[in-house]
Coordinates of C-alpha atoms and ligand atoms in Angstrom, one line a residue:
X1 CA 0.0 0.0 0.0
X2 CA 1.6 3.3 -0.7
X3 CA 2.4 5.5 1.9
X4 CA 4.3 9.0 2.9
X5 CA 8.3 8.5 2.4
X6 CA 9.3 9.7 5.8
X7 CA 7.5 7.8 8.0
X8 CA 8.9 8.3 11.5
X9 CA 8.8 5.1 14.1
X10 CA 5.7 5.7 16.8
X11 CA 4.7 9.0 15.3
X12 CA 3.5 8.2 11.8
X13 CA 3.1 10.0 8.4
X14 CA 3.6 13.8 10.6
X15 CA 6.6 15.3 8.4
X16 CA 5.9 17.8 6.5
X17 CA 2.2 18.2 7.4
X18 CA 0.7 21.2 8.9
X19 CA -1.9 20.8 12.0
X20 CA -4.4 23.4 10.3
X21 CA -4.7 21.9 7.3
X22 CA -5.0 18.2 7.1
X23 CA -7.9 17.5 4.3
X24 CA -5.4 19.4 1.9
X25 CA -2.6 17.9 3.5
X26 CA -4.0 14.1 2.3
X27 CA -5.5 15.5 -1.1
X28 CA -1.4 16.4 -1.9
X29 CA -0.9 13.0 -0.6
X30 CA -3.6 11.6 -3.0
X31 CA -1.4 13.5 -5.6
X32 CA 1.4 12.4 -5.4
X33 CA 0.9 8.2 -4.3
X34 CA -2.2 7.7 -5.7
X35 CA -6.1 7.3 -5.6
X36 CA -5.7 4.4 -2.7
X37 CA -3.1 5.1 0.1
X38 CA -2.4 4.9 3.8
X39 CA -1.6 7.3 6.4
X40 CA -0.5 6.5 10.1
X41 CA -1.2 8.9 12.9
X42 CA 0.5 7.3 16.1
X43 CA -1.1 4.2 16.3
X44 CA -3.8 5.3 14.2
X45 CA -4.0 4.0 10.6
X46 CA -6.2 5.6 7.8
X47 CA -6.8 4.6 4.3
X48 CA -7.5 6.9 2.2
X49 CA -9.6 6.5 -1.3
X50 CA -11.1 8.7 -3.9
X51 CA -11.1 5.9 -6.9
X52 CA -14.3 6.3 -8.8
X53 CA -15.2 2.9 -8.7
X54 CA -14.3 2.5 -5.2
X55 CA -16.7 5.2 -4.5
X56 CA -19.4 3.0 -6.3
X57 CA -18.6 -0.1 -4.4
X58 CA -18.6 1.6 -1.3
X59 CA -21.9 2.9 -2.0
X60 CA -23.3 -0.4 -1.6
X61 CA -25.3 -0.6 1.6
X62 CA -25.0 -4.1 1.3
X63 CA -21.7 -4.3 2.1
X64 CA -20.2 -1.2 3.7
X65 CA -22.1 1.4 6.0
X66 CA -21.0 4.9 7.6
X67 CA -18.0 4.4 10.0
X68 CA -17.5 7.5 12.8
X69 CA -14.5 8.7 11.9
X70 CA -12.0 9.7 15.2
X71 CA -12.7 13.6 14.5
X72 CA -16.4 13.0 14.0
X73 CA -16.3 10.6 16.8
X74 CA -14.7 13.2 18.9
X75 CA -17.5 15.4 18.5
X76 CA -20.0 12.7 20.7
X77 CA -18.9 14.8 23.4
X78 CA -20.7 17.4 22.4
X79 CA -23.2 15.5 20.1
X80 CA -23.4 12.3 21.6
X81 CA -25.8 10.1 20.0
X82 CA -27.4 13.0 18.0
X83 CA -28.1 11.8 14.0
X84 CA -24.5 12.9 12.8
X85 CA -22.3 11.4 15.5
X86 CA -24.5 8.4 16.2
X87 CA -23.1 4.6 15.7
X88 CA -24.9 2.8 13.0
X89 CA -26.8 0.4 15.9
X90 CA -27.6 3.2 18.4
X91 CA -31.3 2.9 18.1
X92 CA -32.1 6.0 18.4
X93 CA -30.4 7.3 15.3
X94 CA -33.3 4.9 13.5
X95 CA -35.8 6.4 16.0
X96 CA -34.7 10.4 15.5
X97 CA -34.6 9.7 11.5
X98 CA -37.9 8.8 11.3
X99 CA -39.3 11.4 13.9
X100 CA -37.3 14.3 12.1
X101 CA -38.0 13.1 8.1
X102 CA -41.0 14.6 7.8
X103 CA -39.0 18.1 8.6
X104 CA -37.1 18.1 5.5
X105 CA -40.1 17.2 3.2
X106 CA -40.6 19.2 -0.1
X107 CA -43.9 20.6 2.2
X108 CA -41.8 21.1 5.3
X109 CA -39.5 23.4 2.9
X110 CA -42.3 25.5 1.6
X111 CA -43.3 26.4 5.0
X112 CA -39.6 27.6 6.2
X113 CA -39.3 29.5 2.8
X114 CA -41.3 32.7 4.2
X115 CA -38.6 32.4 7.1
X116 CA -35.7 31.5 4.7
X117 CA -36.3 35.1 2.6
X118 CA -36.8 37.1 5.6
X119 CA -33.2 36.3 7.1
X120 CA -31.6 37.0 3.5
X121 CA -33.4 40.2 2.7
X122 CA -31.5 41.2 6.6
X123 CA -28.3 40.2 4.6
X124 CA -29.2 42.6 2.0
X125 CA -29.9 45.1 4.2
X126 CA -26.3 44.7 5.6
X127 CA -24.8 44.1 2.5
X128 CA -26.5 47.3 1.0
X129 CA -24.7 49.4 4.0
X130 CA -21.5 48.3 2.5
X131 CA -19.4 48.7 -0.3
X132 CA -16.9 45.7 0.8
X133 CA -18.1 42.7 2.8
X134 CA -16.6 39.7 4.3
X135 CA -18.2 37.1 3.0
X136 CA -17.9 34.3 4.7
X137 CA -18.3 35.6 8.3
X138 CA -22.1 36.7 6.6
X139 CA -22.5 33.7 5.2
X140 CA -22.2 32.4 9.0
X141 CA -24.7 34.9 10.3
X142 CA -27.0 33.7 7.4
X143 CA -27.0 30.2 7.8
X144 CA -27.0 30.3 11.6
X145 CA -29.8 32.4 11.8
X146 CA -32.0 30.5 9.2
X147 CA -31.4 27.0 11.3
X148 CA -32.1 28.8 14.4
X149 CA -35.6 30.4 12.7
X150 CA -36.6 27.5 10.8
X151 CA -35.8 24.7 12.9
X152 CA -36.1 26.0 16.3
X153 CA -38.0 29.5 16.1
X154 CA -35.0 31.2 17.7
X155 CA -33.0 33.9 16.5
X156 CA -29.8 34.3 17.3
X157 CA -29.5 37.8 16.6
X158 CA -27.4 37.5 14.0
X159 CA -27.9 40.4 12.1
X160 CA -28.2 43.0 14.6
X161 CA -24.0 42.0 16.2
X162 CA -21.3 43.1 14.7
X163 CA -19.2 40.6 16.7
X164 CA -20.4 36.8 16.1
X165 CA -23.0 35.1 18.0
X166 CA -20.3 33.9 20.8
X167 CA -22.0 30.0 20.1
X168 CA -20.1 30.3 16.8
X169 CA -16.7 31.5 18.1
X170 CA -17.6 28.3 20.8
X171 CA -18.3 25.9 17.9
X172 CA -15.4 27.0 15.9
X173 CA -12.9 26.3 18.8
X174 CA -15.0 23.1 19.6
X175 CA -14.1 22.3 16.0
X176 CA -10.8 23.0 15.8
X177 CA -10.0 21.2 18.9
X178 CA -11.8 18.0 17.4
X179 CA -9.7 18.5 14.4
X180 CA -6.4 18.8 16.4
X181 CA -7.0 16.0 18.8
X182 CA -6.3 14.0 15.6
X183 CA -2.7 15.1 16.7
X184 CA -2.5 14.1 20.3
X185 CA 0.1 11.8 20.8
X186 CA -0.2 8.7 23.4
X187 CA 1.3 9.3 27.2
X188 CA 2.3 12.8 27.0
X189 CA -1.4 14.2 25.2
X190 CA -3.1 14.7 27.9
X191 CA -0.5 16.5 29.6
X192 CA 0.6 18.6 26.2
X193 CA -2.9 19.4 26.0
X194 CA -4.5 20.4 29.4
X195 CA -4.9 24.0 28.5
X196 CA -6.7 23.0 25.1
X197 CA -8.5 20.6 26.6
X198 CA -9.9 23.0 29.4
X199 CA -11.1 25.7 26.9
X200 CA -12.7 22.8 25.2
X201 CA -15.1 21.6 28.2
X202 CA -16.2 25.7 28.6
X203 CA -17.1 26.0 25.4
X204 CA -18.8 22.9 24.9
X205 CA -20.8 24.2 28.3
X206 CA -21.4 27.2 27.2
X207 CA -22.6 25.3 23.6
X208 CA -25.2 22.8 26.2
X209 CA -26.1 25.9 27.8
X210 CA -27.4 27.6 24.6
X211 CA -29.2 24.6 23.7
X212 CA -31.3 24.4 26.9
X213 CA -31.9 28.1 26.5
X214 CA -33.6 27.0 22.8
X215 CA -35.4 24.3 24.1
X216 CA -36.7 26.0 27.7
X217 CA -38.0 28.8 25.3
X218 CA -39.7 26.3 23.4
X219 CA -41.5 24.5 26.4
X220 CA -42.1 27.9 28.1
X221 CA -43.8 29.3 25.2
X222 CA -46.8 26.3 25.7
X223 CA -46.2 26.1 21.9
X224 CA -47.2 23.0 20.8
X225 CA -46.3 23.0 17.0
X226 CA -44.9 20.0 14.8
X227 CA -43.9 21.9 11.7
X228 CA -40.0 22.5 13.0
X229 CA -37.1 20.3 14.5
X230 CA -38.2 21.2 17.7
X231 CA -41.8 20.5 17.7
X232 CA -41.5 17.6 16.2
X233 CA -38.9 16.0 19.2
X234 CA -41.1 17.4 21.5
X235 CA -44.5 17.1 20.5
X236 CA -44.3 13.5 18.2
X237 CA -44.1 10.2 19.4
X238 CA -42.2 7.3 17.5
X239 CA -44.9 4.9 14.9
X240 CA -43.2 1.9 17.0
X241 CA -44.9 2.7 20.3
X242 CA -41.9 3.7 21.5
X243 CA -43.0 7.0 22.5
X244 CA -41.1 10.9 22.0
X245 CA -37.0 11.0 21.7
X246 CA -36.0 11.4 25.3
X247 CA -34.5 14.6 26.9
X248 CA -30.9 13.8 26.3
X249 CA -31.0 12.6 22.9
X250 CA -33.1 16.2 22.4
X251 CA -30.6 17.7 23.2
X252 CA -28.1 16.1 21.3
X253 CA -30.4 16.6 18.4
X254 CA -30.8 20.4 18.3
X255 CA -27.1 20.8 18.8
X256 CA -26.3 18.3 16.2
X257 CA -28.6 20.5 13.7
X258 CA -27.1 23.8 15.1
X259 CA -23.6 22.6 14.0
X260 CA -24.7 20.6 10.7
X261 CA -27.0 22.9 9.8
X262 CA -25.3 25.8 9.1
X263 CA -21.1 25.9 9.0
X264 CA -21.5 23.7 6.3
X265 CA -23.6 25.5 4.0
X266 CA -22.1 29.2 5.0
X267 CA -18.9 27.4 3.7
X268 CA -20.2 26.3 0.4
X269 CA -22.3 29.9 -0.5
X270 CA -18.9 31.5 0.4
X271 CA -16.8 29.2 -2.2
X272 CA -19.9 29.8 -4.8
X273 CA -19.3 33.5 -4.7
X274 CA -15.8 33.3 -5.0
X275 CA -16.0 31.4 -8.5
X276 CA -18.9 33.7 -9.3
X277 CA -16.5 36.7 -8.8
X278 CA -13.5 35.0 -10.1
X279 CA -15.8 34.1 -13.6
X280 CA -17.3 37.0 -15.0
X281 CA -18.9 35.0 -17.8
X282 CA -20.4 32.5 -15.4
X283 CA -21.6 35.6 -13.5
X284 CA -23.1 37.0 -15.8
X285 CA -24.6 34.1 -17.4
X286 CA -26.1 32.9 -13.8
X287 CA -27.7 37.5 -13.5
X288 CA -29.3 36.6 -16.8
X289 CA -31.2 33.5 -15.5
X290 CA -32.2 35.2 -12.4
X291 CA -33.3 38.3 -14.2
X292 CA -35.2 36.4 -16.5
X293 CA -37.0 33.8 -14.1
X294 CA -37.6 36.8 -11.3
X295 CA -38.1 39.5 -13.5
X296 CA -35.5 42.6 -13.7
X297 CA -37.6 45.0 -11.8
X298 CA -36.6 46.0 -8.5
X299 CA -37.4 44.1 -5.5
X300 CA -38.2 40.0 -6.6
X301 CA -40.1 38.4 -4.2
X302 CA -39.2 35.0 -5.6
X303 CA -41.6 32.2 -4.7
X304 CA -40.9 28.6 -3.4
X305 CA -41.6 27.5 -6.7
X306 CA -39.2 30.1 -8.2
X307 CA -36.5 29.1 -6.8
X308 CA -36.3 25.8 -8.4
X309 CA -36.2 27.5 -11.8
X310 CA -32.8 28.6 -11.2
X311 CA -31.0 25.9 -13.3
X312 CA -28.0 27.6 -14.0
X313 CA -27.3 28.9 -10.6
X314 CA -28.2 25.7 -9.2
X315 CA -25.1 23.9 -11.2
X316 CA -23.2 26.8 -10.2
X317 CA -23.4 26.1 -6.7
X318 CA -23.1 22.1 -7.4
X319 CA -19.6 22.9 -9.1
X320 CA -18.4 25.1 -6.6
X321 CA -19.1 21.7 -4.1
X322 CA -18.2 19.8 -6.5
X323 CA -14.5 21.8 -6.7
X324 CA -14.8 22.0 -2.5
X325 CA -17.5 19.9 -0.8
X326 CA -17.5 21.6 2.5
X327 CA -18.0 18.1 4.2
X328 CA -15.1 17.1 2.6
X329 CA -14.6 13.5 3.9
X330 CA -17.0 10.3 5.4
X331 CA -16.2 6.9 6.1
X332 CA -17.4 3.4 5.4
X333 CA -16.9 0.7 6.8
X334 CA -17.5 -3.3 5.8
X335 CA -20.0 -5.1 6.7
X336 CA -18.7 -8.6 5.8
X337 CA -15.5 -9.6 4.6
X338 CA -14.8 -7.8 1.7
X339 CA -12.2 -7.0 -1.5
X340 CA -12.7 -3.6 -2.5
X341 CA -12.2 -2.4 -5.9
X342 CA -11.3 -5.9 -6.4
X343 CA -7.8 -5.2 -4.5
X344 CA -8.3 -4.2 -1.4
X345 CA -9.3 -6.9 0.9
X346 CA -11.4 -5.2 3.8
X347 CA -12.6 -7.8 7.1
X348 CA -15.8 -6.5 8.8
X349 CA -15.6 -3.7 10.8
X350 CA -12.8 -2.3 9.1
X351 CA -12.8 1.2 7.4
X352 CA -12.1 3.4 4.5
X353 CA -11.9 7.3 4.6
X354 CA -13.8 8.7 1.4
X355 CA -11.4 12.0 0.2
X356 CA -14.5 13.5 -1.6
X357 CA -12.3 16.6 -3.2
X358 CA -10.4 13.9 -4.8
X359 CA -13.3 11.7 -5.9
X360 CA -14.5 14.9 -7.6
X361 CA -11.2 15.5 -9.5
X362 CA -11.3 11.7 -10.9
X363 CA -10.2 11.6 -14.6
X364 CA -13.8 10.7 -15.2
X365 CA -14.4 14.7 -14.9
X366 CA -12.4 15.2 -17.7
X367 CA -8.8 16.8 -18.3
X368 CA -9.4 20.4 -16.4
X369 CA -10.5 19.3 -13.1
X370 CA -9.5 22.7 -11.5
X371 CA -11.6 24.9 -14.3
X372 CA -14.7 26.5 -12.6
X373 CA -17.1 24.9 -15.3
X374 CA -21.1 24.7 -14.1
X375 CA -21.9 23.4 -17.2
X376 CA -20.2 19.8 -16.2
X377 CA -23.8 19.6 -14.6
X378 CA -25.8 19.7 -17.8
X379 CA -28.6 16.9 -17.8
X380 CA -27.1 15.0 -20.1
X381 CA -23.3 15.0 -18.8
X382 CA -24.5 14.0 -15.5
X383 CA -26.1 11.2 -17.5
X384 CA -22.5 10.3 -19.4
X385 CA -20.8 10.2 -16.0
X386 CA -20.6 7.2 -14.2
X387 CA -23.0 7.0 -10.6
X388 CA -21.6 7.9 -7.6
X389 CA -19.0 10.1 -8.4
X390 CA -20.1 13.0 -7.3
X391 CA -20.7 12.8 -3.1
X392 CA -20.9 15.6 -1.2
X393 CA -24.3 14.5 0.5
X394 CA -22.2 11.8 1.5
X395 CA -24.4 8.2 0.8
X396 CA -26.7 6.0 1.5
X397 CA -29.4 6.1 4.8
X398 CA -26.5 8.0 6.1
X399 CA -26.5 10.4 3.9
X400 CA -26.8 14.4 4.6
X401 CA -30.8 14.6 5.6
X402 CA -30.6 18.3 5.2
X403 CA -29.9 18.1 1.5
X404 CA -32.5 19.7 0.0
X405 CA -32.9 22.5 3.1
X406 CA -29.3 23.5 2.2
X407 CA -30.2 23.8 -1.5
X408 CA -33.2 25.3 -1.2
X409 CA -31.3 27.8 1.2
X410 CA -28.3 28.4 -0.9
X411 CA -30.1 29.2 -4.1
X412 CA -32.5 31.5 -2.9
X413 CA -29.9 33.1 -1.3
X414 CA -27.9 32.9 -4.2
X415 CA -30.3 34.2 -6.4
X416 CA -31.5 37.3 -4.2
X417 CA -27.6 38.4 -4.6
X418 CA -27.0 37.9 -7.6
X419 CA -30.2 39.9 -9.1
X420 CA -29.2 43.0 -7.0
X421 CA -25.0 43.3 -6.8
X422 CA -22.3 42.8 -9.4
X423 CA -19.7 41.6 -7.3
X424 CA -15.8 41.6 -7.7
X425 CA -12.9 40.0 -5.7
X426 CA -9.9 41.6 -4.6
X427 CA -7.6 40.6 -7.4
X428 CA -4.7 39.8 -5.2
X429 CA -6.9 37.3 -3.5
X430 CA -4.9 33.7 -3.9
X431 CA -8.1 31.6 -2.1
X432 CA -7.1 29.8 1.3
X433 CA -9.1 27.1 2.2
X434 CA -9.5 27.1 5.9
X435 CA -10.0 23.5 7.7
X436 CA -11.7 22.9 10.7
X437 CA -13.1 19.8 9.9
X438 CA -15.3 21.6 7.3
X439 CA -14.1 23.8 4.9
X440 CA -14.6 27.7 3.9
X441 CA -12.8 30.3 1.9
X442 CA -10.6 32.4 4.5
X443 CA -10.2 36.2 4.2
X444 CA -12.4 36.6 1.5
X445 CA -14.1 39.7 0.7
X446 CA -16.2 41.1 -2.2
X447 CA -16.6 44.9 -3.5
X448 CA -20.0 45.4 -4.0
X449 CA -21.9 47.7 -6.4
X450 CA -25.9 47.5 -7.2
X451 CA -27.3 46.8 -10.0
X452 CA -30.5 48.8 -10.4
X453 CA -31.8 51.3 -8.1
X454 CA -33.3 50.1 -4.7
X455 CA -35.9 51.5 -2.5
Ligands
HEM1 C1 -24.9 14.3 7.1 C2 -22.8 17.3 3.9 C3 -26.1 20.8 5.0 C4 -27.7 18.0 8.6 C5 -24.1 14.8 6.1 C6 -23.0 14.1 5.4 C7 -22.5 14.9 4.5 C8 -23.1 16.2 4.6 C9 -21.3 14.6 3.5 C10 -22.7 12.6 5.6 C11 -21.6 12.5 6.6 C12 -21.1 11.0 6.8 O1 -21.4 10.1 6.1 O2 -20.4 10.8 7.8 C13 -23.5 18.5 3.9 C14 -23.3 19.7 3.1 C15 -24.2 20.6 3.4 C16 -25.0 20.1 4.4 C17 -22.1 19.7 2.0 C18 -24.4 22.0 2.8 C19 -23.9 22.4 1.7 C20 -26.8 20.3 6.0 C21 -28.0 21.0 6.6 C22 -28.5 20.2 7.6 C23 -27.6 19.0 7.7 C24 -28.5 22.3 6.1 C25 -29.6 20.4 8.5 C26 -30.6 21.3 8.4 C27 -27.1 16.8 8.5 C28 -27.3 15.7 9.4 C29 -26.5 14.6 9.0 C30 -25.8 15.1 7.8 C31 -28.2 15.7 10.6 C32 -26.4 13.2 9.6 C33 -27.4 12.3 8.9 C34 -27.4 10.9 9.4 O3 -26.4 10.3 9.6 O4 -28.5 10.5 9.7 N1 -24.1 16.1 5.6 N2 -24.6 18.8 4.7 N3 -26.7 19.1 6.7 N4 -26.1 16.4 7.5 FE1 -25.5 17.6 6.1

C-alpha cells in the first residue's frame, strides 16, 4: 500500500504536514501516491480513497455502512448520540430519523421559505450598507440564523451584532479542537494538551447551555407546533410505540442540527461567490437566469416554486461543491469480509476514509478538473458520468438529511444576490481554504456595487 516516504517510528506520516490543514494535507498526498493510500497517525492508521469505482462499491449498503470517523467521533462529546455522531446500531439514530423526516419534506421546505427570505433580505440590508463585505463571516450569520428560525424559532441575533453570536466563536474552537486531537500523541497528550483541553469543556458548556436556552424557550412558550425540529422532538411520538426521543437525545439533536445545519452551507455559498467573482462569464450568465425567471424589476419576491427554476445557478453552486465539498470527507466501513475495488481486501468492521475533493477531480471529470465549469452539470453529462462520483451528500441512509434545506437555502440566497450586486474580488486574493473539519474560503471579501436602483 503506498504511503508518505518519511515515516517516522511511533509518530507516523507527521513530516511535512501542517496541523491546520489536514484535508489538503492528504489530497497532496492523493497527488502524489495515488487514488488508494495509507496514512499512520500514532497508532492510528487511515486509508484513504477517492477511486471512482471504489466510490461506487462503497456505496453499496449491502456491504459497507457509515464508519464515525475519530474527528467526528470526537464530536459525541458534544453531540453524543445525535443523528450525525451516532453509531450505526444506536437505536435511536433509527428512531430520531424517522421522527425528524418529515422536517425536511418538499412541504416542510415550503413552509420555512417565508422564514428563509426574511433572514436574506437582513443580509441585504447589511450588505447594501456596504461597499466591501466579508463574506464568509455573513454567510455564518446567514446560515446560523436561518437554522435557528426554521428549525427552532429562535433567533440568534445575528444580524443586529457586529461581533459573532459567541456559540459560533464556541463551535469553531469546539471544532478546531476536534480536528487537532487527531494530533495528540499517546502518554504525554493529555499533559501537552490540558490548556486546550480545558477551553474545550467551557465552550462545549457554554454550547449545552445555549441549547437548553432553545429548548426551555420552546417549552415555556406552551407552543405545541410539529412543523420544525423542535416541535416535532417534542411534540411526536415514534410509529413503533416507543414514544417521543427522550430529553438527552433532544438535546443532542438540536445541537447536532445547530452545527450541521449551518457551517456547512455558510462554507459552500462562500466558495460559490468566490467562483462567481472570479468568472465574469459565469456571473453573468447565472444574472441573466435570475433576471429572467424573477423579473429585472426592483425588488423580486421569488416564490418557493421560483427558486427551483434557477438551473443555471443551481449547477453553479453544485460545481463550486463539486470543486470544495465543505463536508469534505466520510467513512465506510465493511459489513462482511470484503475486497474492494477488487484489490483491497477489507474484514468486517474495518474502514475506509472517502477524500470526496479527490473523488470529484477523478479523470472521469475530464482533463481540467480545476476549471470552474457549471456546465459539467448539464442533464445529459451527468447522464454520461458514471453514478456515484459526485458525493458531497455523503451516501446512503446515512447520507446528509438536510440536503435539499441546504439547496433550497443556498439558491434563494444565491439568487437574491446575484439579481441585486455585481460583485468583484480583490484581485490579489490567492483563495485559502480554511479546515476545521469543514471547509470555507478564508479572508475573502467582495466589492459590492448595485445593480439597479433600490428603494
Ligand atoms: C450528514 C454534507 C447541510 C444535517 C451529512 C453528510 C455529508 C453532509 C457529507 C454525511 C456524513 C457522513 O457520512 O459521515 C452537507 C453539506 C451541506 C449540508 C455539504 C451544505 C452544503 C446540512 C444541513 C443540515 C444538515 C442544512 C440540517 C438542516 C445533516 C445531518 C447529517 C448530515 C443531521 C447526519 C445524517 C445521518 O447520519 O442520519 N451532511 N450537509 N446538513 N447532515 Fe449535512
Amino acid at each position: 500500500m503506498p504511503h508518505p516516504r518519511w515515516r517516522v517510528p511511533l509518530v507516523g506520516d507527521v513530516l511535512g504536514r501542517t496541523p491546520r490543514t489536514p484535508l489538503q494535507d492528504s489530497m497532496r498526498l492523493a497527488r502524489e501516491l495515488g487514488p488508494v493510500y495509507e496514512r499512520k497517525l500514532f497508532r492510528r492508521r487511515f486509508v484513504i480513497v477517492s477511486d471512482a469505482e471504489m466510490a461506487a462499491e462503497l456505496a453499496e449498503e449491502r456491504r459497507f455502512g457509515k464508519h464515525v470517523l475519530p474527528g467526528v467521533a470526537k464530536l459525541r462529546d458534544l453531540a453524543g448520540d445525535g443523528l450525525f455522531t451516532a453509531y450505526n446500531e444506536e437505536p435511536n439514530w433509527r428512531k430520531a430519523h424517522d421522527i425528524l423526516r418529515p422536517a425536511f419534506t418538499q412541504q416542510a421546505m415550503r413552509g420555512y421559505h417565508p422564514h428563509m427570505l426574511a433572514v436574506a433580505r437582513e443580509l441585504l440590508a447589511r450588505w447594501d450598507a456596504r461597499d466591501r463585505v466579508e463574506v464568509t463571516p455573513d454567510m455564518t450569520r446567514l446560515t446560523l440564523e436561518t437554522i435557528g428560525r426554521t428549525g427552532f424559532g429562535y433567533s440568534f441575533d445575528s444580524f443586529q451584532r457586529e461581533r459573532p453570536h459567541p456559540f459560533v466563536s464556541a463551535m469553531f474552537a469546539t471544532l478546531r479542537h476536534a480536528q487537532r486531537n487527531l494530533l495528540r500523541p499517546p502518554l504525554v497528550g493529555d499533559l501537552l494538551f490540558r490548556k486546550a483541553d480545558r477551553r474545550y469543556d467551557v465552550d462545549r458548556a457554554y454550547m449545552a447551555s445555549v441549547v437548553d436556552e432553545v429548548i426551555r424557550a420552546r417549552v415555556a412558550s406552551g407552543d405545541q407546533r410539529t412543523d420544525d425540529l423542535l416541535g416535532l422532538m417534542l411534540n411526536t411520538a415514534h410509529a413503533d410505540g416507543s414514544g417521543p426521543l427522550d430529553e438527552v437525545n433532544i438535546r443532542n439533536q438540536v445541537i447536532t442540527f445547530l452545527v450541521a445545519g449551518h457551517e456547512t452551507t455558510s462554507g459552500a455559498l462562500s466558495f460559490a461567490l468566490y467562483y462567481l467573482a472570479r468568472n465574469p462569464e459565469v456571473l453573468a450568465r447565472a444574472q441573466a437566469e435570475v433576471d429572467a425567471e424573477w423579473g429585472a424589476g426592483g425588488e423580486p419576491d421569488p416564490s418557493f416554486e421560483q427558486v427551483a427554476k434557477l438551473r443555471y445557478v443551481r449547477r453553479v453552486f453544485d460545481e463550486a461543491l463539486r470543486l470544495w465539498p465543505t463536508a469534505p470527507a466520510f467513512a465506510r466501513q465493511a459489513k462482511v469480509d470484503t475486497v474492494l475495488g477488487g484489490r483491497l481486501p477489507l474484514r468486517a468492521g474495518e474502514w475506509v476514509l472517502l477524500l470526496i475533493p479527490m473523488l470529484h477531480r477523478d479523470p472521469v471529470w475530464g482533463q481540467d478538473v480545476e476549471r470552474f465549469d457549471p456546465d459539467r452539470f448539464l442533464p445529459e453529462r451527468v447522464k454520461a458520468r458514471p453514478a456515484h462520483v459526485f458525493k458531497p451528500w455523503g451516501t446512503g441512509e446515512r447520507a446528509c438529511i438536510g440536503r435539499q434545506f441546504a439547496l433550497h437555502e443556498a439558491i434563494l440566497v444565491l439568487g437574491l444576490l446575484l439579481h441585486r450586486y455585481d460583485f468583484a474580488a480583490d484581485p490579489d486574493y490567492a483563495l485559502r481554504v480554511q479546515e476545521l473539519l469543514t471547509l470555507k474560503p478564508e479572508g475573502f471579501s467582495l466589492t459590492l456595487s448595485a445593480r439597479r436602483p433600490t428603494g
